[in-house]
Short mmCIF file of C-alpha atoms and ligand atoms in Angstrom, two decimals:
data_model
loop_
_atom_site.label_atom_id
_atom_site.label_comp_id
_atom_site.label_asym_id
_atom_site.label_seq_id
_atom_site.Cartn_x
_atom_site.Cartn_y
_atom_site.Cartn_z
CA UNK A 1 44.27 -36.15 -39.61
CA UNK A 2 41.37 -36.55 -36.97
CA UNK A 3 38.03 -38.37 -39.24
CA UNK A 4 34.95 -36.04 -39.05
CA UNK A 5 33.09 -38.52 -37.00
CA UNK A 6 35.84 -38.82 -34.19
CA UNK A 7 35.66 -34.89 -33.98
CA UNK A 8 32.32 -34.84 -34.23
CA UNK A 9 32.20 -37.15 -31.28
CA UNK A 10 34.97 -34.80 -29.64
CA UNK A 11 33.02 -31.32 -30.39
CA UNK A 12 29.33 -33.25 -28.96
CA UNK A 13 31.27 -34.52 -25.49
CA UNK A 14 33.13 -30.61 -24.97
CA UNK A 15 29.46 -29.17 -25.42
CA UNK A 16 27.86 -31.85 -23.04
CA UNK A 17 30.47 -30.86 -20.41
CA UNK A 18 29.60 -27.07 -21.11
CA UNK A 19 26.00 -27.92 -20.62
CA UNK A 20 27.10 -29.44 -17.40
CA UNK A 21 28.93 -26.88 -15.78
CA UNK A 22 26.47 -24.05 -16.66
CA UNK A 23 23.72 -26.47 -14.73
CA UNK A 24 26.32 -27.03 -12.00
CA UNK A 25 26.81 -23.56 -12.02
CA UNK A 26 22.88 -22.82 -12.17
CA UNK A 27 21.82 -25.25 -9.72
CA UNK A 28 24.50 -23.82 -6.92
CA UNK A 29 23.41 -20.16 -7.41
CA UNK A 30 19.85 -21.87 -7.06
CA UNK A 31 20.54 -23.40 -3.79
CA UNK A 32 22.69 -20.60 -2.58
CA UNK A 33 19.50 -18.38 -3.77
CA UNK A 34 17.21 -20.63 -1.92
CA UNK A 35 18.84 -20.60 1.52
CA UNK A 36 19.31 -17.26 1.63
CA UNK A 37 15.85 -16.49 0.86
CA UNK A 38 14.38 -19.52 3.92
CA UNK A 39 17.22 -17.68 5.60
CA UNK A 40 15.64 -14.54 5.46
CA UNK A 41 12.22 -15.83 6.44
CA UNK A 42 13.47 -17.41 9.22
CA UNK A 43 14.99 -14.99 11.47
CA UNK A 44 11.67 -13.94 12.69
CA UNK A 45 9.12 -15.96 14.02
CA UNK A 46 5.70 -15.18 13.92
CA UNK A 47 5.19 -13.10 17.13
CA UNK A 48 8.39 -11.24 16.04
CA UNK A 49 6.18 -10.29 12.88
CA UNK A 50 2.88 -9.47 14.71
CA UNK A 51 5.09 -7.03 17.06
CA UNK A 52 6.62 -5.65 14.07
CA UNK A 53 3.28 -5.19 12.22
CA UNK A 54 1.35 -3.54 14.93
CA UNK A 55 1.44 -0.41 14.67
CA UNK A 56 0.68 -0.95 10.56
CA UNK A 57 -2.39 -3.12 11.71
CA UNK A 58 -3.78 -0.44 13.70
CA UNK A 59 -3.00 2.59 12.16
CA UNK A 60 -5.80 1.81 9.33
CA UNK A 61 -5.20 5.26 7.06
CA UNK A 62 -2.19 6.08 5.35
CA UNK A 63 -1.60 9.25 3.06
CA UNK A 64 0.06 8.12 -0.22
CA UNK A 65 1.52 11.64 -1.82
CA UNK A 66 2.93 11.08 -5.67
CA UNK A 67 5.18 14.13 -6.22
CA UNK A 68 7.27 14.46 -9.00
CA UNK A 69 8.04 16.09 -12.04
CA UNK A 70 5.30 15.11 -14.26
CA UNK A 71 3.13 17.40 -11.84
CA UNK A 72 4.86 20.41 -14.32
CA UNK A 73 2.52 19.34 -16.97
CA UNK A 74 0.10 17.59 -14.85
CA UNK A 75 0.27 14.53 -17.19
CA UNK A 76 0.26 10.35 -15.93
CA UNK A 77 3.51 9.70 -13.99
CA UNK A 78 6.09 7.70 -15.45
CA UNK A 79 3.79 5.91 -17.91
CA UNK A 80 3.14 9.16 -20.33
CA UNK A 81 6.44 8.84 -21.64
CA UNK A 82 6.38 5.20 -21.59
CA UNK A 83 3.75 4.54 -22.98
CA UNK A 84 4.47 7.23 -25.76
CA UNK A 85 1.56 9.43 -24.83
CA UNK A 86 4.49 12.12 -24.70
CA UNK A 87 8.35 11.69 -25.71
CA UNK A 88 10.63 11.38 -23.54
CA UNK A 89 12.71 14.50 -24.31
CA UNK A 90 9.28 16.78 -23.78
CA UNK A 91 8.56 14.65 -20.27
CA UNK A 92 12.12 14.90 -18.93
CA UNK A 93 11.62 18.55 -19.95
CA UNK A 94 9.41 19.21 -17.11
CA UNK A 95 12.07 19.00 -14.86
CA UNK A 96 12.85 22.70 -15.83
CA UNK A 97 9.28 23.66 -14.01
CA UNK A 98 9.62 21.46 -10.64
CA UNK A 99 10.54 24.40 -8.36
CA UNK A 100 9.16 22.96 -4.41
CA UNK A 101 8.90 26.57 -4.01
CA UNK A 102 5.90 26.50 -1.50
CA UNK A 103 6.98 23.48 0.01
CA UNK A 104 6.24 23.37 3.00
CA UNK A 105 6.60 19.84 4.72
CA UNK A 106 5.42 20.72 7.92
CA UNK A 107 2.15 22.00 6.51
CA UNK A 108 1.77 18.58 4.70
CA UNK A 109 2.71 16.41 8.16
CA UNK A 110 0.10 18.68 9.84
CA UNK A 111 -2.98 18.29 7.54
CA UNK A 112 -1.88 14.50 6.69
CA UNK A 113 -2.35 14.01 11.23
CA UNK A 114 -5.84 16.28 10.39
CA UNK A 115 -6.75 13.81 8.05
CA UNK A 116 -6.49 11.42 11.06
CA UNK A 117 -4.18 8.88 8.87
CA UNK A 118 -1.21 7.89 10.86
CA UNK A 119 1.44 7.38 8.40
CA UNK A 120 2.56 8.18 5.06
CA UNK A 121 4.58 7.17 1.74
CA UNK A 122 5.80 9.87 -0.41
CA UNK A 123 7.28 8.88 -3.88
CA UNK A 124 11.41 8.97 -3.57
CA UNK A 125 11.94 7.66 -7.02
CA UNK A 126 9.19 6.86 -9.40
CA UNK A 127 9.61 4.92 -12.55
CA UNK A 128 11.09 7.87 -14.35
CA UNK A 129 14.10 7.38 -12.42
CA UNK A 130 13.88 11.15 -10.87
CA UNK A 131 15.02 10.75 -7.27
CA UNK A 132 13.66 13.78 -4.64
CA UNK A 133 16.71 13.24 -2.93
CA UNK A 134 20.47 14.34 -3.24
CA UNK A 135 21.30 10.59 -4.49
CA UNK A 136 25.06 9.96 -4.40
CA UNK A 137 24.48 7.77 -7.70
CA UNK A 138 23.55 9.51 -10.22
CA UNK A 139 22.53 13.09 -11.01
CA UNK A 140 19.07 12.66 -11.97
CA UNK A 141 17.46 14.29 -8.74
CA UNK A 142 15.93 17.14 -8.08
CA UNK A 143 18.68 18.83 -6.36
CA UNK A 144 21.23 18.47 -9.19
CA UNK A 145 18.19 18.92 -12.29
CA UNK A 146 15.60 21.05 -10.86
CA UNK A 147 14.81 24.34 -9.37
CA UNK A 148 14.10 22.74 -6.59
CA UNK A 149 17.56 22.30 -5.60
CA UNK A 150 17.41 20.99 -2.78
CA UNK A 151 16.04 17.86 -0.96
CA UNK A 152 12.71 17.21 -0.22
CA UNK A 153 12.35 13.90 1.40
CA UNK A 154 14.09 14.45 4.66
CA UNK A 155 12.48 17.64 6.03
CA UNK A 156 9.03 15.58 5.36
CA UNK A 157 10.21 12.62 7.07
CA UNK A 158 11.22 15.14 9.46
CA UNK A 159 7.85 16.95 9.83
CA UNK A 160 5.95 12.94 9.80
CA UNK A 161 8.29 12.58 12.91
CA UNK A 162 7.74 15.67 14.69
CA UNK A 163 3.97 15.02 14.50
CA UNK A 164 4.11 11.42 15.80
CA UNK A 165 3.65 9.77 12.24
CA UNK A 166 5.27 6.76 10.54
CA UNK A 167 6.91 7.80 7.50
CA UNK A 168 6.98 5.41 4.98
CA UNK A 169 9.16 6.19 1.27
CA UNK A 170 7.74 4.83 -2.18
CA UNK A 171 10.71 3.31 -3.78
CA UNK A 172 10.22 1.98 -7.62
CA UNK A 173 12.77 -0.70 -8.50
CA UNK A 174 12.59 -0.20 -12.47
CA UNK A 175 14.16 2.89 -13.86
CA UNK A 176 13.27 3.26 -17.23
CA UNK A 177 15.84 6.31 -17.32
CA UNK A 178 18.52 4.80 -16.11
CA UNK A 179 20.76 3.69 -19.14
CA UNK A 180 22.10 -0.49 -17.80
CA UNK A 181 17.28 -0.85 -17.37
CA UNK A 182 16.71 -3.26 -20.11
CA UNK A 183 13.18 -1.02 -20.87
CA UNK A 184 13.36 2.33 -21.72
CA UNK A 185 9.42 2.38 -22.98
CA UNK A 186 6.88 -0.03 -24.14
CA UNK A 187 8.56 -0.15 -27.58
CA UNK A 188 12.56 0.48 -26.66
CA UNK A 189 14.11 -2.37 -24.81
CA UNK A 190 17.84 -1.24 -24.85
CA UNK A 191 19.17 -5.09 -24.34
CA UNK A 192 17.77 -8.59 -22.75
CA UNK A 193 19.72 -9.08 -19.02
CA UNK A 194 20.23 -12.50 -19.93
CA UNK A 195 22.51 -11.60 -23.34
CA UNK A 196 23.96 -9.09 -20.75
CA UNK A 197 24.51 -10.07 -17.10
CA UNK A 198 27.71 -7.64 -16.24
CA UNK A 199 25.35 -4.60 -17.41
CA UNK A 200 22.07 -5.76 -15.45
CA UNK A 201 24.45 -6.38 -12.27
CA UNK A 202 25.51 -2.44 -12.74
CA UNK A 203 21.72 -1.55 -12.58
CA UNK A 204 21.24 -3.61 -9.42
CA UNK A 205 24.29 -2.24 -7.66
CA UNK A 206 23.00 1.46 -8.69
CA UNK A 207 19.55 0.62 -7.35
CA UNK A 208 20.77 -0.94 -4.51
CA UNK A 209 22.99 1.83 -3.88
CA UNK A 210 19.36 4.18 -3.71
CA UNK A 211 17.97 2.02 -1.57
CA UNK A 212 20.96 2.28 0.97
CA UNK A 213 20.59 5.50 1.01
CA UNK A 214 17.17 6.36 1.50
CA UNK A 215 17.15 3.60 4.25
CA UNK A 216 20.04 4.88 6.18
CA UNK A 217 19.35 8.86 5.57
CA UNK A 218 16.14 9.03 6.65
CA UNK A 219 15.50 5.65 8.20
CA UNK A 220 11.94 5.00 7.22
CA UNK A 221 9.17 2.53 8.78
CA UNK A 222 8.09 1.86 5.44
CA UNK A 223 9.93 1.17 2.24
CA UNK A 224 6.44 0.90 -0.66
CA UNK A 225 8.28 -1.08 -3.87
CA UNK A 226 7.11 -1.04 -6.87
CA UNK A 227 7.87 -2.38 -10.25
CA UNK A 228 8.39 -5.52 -9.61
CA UNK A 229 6.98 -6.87 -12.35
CA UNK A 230 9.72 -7.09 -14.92
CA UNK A 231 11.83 -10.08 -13.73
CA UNK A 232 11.66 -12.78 -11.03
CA UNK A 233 12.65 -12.55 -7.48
CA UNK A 234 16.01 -14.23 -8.51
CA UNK A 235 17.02 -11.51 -10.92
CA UNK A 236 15.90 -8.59 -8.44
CA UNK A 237 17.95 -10.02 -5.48
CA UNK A 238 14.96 -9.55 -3.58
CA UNK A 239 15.95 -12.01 -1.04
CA UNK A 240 19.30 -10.31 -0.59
CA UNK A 241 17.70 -7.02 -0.62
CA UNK A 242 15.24 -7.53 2.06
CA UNK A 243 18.24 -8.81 4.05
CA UNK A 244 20.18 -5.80 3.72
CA UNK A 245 16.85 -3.51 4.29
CA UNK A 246 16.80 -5.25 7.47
CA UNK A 247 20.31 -5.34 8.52
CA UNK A 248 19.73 -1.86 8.48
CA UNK A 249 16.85 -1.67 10.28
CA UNK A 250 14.81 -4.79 12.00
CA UNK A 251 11.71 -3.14 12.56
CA UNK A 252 11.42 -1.86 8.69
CA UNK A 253 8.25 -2.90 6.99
CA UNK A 254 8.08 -4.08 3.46
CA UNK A 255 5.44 -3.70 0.95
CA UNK A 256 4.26 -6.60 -1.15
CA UNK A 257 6.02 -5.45 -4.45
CA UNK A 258 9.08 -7.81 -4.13
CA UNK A 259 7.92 -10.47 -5.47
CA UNK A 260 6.89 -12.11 -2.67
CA UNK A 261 9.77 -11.06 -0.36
CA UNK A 262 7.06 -8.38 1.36
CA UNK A 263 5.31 -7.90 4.03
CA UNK A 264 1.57 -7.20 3.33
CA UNK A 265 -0.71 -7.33 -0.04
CA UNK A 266 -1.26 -3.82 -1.31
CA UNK A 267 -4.10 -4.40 -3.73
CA UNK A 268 -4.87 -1.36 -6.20
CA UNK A 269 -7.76 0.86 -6.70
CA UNK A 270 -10.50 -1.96 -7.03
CA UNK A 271 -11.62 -2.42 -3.86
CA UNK A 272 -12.18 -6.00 -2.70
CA UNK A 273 -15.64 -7.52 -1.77
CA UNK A 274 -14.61 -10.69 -0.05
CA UNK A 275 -11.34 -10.24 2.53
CA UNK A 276 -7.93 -10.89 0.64
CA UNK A 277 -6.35 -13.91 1.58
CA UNK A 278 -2.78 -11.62 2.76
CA UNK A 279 -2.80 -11.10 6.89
CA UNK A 280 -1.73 -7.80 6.64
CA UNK A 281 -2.98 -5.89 3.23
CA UNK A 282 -3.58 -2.34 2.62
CA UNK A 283 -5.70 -0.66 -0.45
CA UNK A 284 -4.21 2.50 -2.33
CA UNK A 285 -6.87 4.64 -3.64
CA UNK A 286 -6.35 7.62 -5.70
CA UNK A 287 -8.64 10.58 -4.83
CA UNK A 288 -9.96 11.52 -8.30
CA UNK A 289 -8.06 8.70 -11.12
CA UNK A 290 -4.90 10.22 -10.89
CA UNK A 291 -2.11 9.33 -8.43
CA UNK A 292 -0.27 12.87 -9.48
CA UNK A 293 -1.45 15.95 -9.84
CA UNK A 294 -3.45 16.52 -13.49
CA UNK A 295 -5.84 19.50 -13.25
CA UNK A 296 -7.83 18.08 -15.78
CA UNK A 297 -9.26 15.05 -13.98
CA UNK A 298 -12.06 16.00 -12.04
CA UNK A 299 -13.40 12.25 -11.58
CA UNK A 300 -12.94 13.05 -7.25
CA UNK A 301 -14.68 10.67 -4.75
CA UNK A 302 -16.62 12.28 -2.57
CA UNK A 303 -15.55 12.17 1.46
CA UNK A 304 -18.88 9.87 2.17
CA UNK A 305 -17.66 7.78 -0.61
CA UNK A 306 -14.13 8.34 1.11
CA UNK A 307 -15.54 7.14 4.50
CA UNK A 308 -17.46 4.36 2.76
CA UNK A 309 -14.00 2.65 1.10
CA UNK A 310 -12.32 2.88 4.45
CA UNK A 311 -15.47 1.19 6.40
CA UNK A 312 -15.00 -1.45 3.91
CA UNK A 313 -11.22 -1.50 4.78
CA UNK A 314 -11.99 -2.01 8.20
CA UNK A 315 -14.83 -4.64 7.55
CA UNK A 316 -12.28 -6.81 5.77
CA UNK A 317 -9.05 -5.89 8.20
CA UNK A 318 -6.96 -3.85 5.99
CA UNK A 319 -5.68 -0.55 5.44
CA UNK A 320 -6.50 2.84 3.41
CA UNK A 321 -3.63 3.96 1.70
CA UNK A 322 -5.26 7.51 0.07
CA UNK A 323 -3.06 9.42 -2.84
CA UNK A 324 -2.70 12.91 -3.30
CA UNK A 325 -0.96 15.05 -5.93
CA UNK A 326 0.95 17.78 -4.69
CA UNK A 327 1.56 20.51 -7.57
CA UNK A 328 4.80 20.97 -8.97
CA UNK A 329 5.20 24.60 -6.31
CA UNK A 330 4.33 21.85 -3.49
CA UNK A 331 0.99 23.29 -2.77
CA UNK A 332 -2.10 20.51 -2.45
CA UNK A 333 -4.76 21.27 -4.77
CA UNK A 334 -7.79 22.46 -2.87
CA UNK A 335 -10.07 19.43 -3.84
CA UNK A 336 -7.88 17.18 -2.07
CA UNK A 337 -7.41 19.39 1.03
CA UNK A 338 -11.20 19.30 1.64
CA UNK A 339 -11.42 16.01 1.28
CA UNK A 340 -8.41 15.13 3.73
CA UNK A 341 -10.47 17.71 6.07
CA UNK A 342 -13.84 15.57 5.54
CA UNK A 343 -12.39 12.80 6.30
CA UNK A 344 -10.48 14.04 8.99
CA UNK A 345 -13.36 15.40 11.13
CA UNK A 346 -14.54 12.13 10.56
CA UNK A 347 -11.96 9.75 11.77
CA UNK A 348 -11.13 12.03 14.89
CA UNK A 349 -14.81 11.73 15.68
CA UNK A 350 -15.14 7.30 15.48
CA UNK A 351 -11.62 7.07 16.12
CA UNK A 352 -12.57 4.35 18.42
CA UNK A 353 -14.05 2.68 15.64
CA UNK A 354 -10.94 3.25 13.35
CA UNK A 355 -7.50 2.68 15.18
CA UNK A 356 -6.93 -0.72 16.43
CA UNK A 357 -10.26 -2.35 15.25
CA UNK A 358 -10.25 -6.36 13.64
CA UNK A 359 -12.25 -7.16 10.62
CA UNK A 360 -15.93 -7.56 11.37
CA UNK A 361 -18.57 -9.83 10.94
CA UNK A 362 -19.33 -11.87 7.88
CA UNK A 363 -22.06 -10.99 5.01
CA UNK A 364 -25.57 -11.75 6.37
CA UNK A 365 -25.73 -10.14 9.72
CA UNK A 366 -25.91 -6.46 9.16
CA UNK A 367 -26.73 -4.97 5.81
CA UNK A 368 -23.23 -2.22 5.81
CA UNK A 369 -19.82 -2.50 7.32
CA UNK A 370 -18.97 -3.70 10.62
CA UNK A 371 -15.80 -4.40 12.77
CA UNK A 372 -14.50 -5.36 16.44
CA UNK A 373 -12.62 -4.23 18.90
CA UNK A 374 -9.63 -6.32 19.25
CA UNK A 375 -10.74 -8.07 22.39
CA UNK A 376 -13.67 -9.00 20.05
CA UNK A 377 -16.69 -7.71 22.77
CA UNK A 378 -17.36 -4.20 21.00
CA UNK A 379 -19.17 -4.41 17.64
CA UNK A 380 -19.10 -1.26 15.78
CA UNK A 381 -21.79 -0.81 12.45
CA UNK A 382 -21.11 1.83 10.29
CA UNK A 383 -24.48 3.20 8.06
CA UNK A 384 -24.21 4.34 5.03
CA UNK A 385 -27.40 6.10 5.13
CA UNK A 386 -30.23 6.96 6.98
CA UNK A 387 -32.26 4.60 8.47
CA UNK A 388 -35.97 4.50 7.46
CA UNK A 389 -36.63 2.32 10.34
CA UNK A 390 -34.92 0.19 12.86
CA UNK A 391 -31.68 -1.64 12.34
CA UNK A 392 -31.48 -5.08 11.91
CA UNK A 393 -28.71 -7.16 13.52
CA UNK A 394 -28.94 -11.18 12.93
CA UNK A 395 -27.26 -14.28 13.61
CA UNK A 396 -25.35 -12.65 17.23
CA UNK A 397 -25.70 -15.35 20.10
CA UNK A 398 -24.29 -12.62 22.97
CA UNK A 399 -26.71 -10.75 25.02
CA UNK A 400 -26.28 -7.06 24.10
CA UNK A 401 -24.95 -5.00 27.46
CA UNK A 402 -25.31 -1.57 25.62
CA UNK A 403 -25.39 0.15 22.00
CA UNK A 404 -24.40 4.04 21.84
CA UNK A 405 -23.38 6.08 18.52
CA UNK A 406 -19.58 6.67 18.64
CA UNK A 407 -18.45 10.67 18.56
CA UNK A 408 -21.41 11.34 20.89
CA UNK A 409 -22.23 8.58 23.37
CA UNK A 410 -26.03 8.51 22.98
CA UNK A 411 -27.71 5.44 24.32
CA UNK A 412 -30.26 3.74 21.75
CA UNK A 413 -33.11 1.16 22.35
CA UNK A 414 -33.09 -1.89 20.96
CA UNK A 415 -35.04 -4.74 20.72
CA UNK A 416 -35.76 -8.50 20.21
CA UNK A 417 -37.34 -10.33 18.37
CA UNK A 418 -37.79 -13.57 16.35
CA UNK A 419 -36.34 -15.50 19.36
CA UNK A 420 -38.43 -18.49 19.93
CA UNK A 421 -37.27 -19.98 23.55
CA UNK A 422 -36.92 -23.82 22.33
CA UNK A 423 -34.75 -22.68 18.92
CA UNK A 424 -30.50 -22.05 18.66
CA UNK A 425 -31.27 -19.29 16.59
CA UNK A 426 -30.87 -15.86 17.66
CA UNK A 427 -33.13 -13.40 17.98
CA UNK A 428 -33.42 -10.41 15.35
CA UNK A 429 -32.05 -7.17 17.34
CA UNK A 430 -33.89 -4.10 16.30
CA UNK A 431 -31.85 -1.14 16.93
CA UNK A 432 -33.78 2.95 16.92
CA UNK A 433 -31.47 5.29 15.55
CA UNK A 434 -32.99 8.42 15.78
CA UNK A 435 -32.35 11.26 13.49
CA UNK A 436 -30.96 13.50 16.27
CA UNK A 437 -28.02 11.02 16.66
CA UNK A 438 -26.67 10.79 12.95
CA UNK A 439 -23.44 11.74 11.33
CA UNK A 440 -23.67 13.60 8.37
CA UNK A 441 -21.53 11.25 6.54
CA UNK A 442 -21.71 8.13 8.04
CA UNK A 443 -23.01 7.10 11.49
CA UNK A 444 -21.19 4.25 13.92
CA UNK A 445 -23.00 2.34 16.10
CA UNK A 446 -20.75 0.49 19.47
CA UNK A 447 -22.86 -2.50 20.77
CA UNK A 448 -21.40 -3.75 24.01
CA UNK A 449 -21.71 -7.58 23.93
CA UNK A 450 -21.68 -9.75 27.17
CA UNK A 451 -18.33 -10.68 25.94
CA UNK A 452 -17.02 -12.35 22.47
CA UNK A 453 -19.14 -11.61 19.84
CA UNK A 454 -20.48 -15.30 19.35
CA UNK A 455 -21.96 -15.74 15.84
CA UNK A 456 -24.78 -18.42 14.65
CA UNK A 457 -25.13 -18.45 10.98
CA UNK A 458 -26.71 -21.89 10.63
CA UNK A 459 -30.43 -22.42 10.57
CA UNK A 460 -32.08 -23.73 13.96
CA UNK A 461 -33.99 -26.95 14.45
CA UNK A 462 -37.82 -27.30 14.10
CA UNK A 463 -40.20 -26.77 16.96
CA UNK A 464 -40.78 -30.46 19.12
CA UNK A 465 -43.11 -28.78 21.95
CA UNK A 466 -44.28 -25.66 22.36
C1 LIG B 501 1.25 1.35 -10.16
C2 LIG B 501 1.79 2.34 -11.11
C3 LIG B 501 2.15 3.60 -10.55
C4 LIG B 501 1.59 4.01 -9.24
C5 LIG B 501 1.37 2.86 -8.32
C6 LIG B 501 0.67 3.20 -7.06
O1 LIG B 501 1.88 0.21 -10.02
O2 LIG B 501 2.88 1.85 -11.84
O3 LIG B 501 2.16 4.59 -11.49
O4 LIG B 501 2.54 4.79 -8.65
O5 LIG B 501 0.80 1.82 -8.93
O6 LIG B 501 0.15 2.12 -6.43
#
């Protein structure tokens, strides 16, 4: 007979070894974890990335489309069910009504390039699970479930292609359909990963399995995650995944929404004031406040307010990533096709003032939005309204060579003053914009400088002689 103590001594050294070997265990899958991720980071050095990003830094407009099937009812994608505005039975039901039947992605490529954006992201799998494309792994897709029946993201990657765009494919990593998710909606969890590790592991291999295929079939420049926010970087394999994204392709670009395995900050909706800290960072902006199609919500920005969030883009060096909502048919609603029009004849007009430009000056010279040319000796100012009287530019130590309005060349006067001969500080530059010259959404002014822009913010020192 053992006495309780000895086996209570036994039982408490057994369990301290357990302990052990699960941190062994932990600790190696954390250091495995952690040089595959510096790994991953370090295969590119930085001028790898800046040739990679370049044609996402100077592309500045991107068309974000959200198709899917909660266009049927024209109710909030995904989250409607999940949130239990609707159940789930009546949402998936809409997958009866999502016929594509006027679908026609070359129509979308060629009023996307009208809009003057030069890429887009179309929704592959949202977090309803539904893919748009004939996935291998599992049947929830439109070509197996809907009257669609056939797939729709190739012939608009396709159509993107054929009209010199990027094509970029919206990819969300939770699937609250899928049945090895751990959240079904707010209030059904179906189990905890942790109690469960086999089952979450089946999830990931399904969702990786997507993502294979929607990288290799139609090879986008842009994979847009999102959904990250559930679990950790560890538990999505996001390391691992960005390696395989780029094992497939080099040149791919990632979205922020891998928790920090990304590319490039993709801030939502409120539009920033000060620049974000990311390099690279683009803003998605629904039209009205709806990223699918709802026919009720008639909240739509006008294209001068449009023109106005992409100024600020460009002020700050980012992107405009602007949603539509395709009905269920795959006709765009003709709110949003007049707007991508607006804003089209306005981007072809100042494209010099769009493509390619670097965040412009700081708050305090010019009351509105401003940017440079990448070689930093072209200011552009964009006005939000008409002037009642010159424009003031302050604080800019170059001499000005020339200032025209972009779209239509027109020299302008300008002049200076405030400059006293003995002080640092720059002169106040007046600028005439006369009413014959301006836009009627927003004018751009180009002022030639006698080479980079040179900025003095500081005050100037007090008169000695004079
Ligand atoms: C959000 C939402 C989603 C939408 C997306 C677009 O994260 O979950 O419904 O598709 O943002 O940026």
């Amino acid at each position: 007979m053992i006495e309780e103590d000895v086996l209570i001594t036994l039982v408490s050294i057994i369990e301290c070894k357990i302990e052990r070997i699960i941190m062994m265990k932990y600790i190696f899958k954390t250091l495995i974890y952690v040089a595959l991720a510096v790994g991953v980071q370090a295969q590119e050095n930085m001028a790898e990335k800046t040739r990679r990003m370049q044609w996402f830094q100077d592309a500045k407009l991107g068309i974000f489309i959200h198709w899917g099937i909660y266009s049927v009812k024209g109710i909030d994608e995904s989250w409607s069910f999940y949130n239990n505005y609707i159940p789930y039975e009546a949402y998936m039901d809409q997958l009866k009504g999502f016929t594509a039947k006027h679908y026609d992605p070359m129509a979308w490529a060629d009023l996307i390039a009208e809009s003057g954006a030069q890429y887009a992201v179309l929704t592959t799998k949202h977090h309803d699970g539904v893919a748009l494309w004939d996935t291998d792994q599992s049947d929830l897709n439109v070509v197996k479930r809907t009257p669609a029946k056939r797939d729709l993201v190739k012939p608009f990657v396709e159509a993107l292609r054929k009209k010199g765009l990027k094509a970029g494919l919206y990819f969300s990593q939770l699937d609250w359909s899928h049945p090895d998710y751990p959240h079904h909606t707010r209030q059904v969890k179906r189990y905890a990963p942790q109690d469960d590790m086999g089952r979450w592991q089946r999830f990931l291999k399904f969702q990786k399995g997507q993502l294979k295929e929607i990288t290799k079939r139609f090879k986008p420049d842009l994979i847009w995650f999102d959904g990250d926010w559930d679990y950790e970087a560890e538990m999505w394999e996001a390391a691992a995944q960005r390696k395989m994204l780029f094992d497939i392709n080099p040149q791919v670009i990632l979205n922020s929404r891998l928790n920090g395995y990304g590319d490039y900050g993709t801030p939502e909706n409120g539009l920033p004031i000060t620049r974000p800290k990311d390099e690279y960072w683009e803003l998605c902006l629904t039209m009205n406040d709806s990223w699918g199609y709802q026919p009720n919500d008639r909240h739509y920005k006008s294209v001068h307010q449009i023109i106005g969030v992409l100024a600020e883009c460009l002020r700050m060096g980012g992107n405009l990533l602007l949603d539509i909502g395709p009905r269920a048919d795959g006709t765009i609603p003709e709110e949003q096709v007049a707007r991508l029009k607006g804003l089209g004849r306005w981007v072809h007009k100042h494209r010099e003032a769009v493509y390619g430009v670097k965040a412009g000056l700081p708050h305090g010279h010019f009351y509105g939005p401003t940017a440079l040319s990448t070689d930093s000796t072209l200011l552009y100012l964009y006005l939000p309204h008409r002037p009642n009287g010159p424009l003031a530019l302050k604080g800019i130590k170059n001499k000005i060579n020339r200032i025209w309005t972009v779209g239509n060349g027109t020299k302008l006067k300008w002049d200076v003053k405030m400059k006293a001969y003995w002080s640092s500080v720059p002169g106040v530059v007046y600028i005439d914009v006369p009413e014959s010259v301006l836009d009627e959404e927003w004018t751009v002014l180009a002022v030639l400088l006698d080479g980079k822009v040179e900025m003095q913010p500081g005050k100037g020192h007090v008169v000695e002689s004079n």
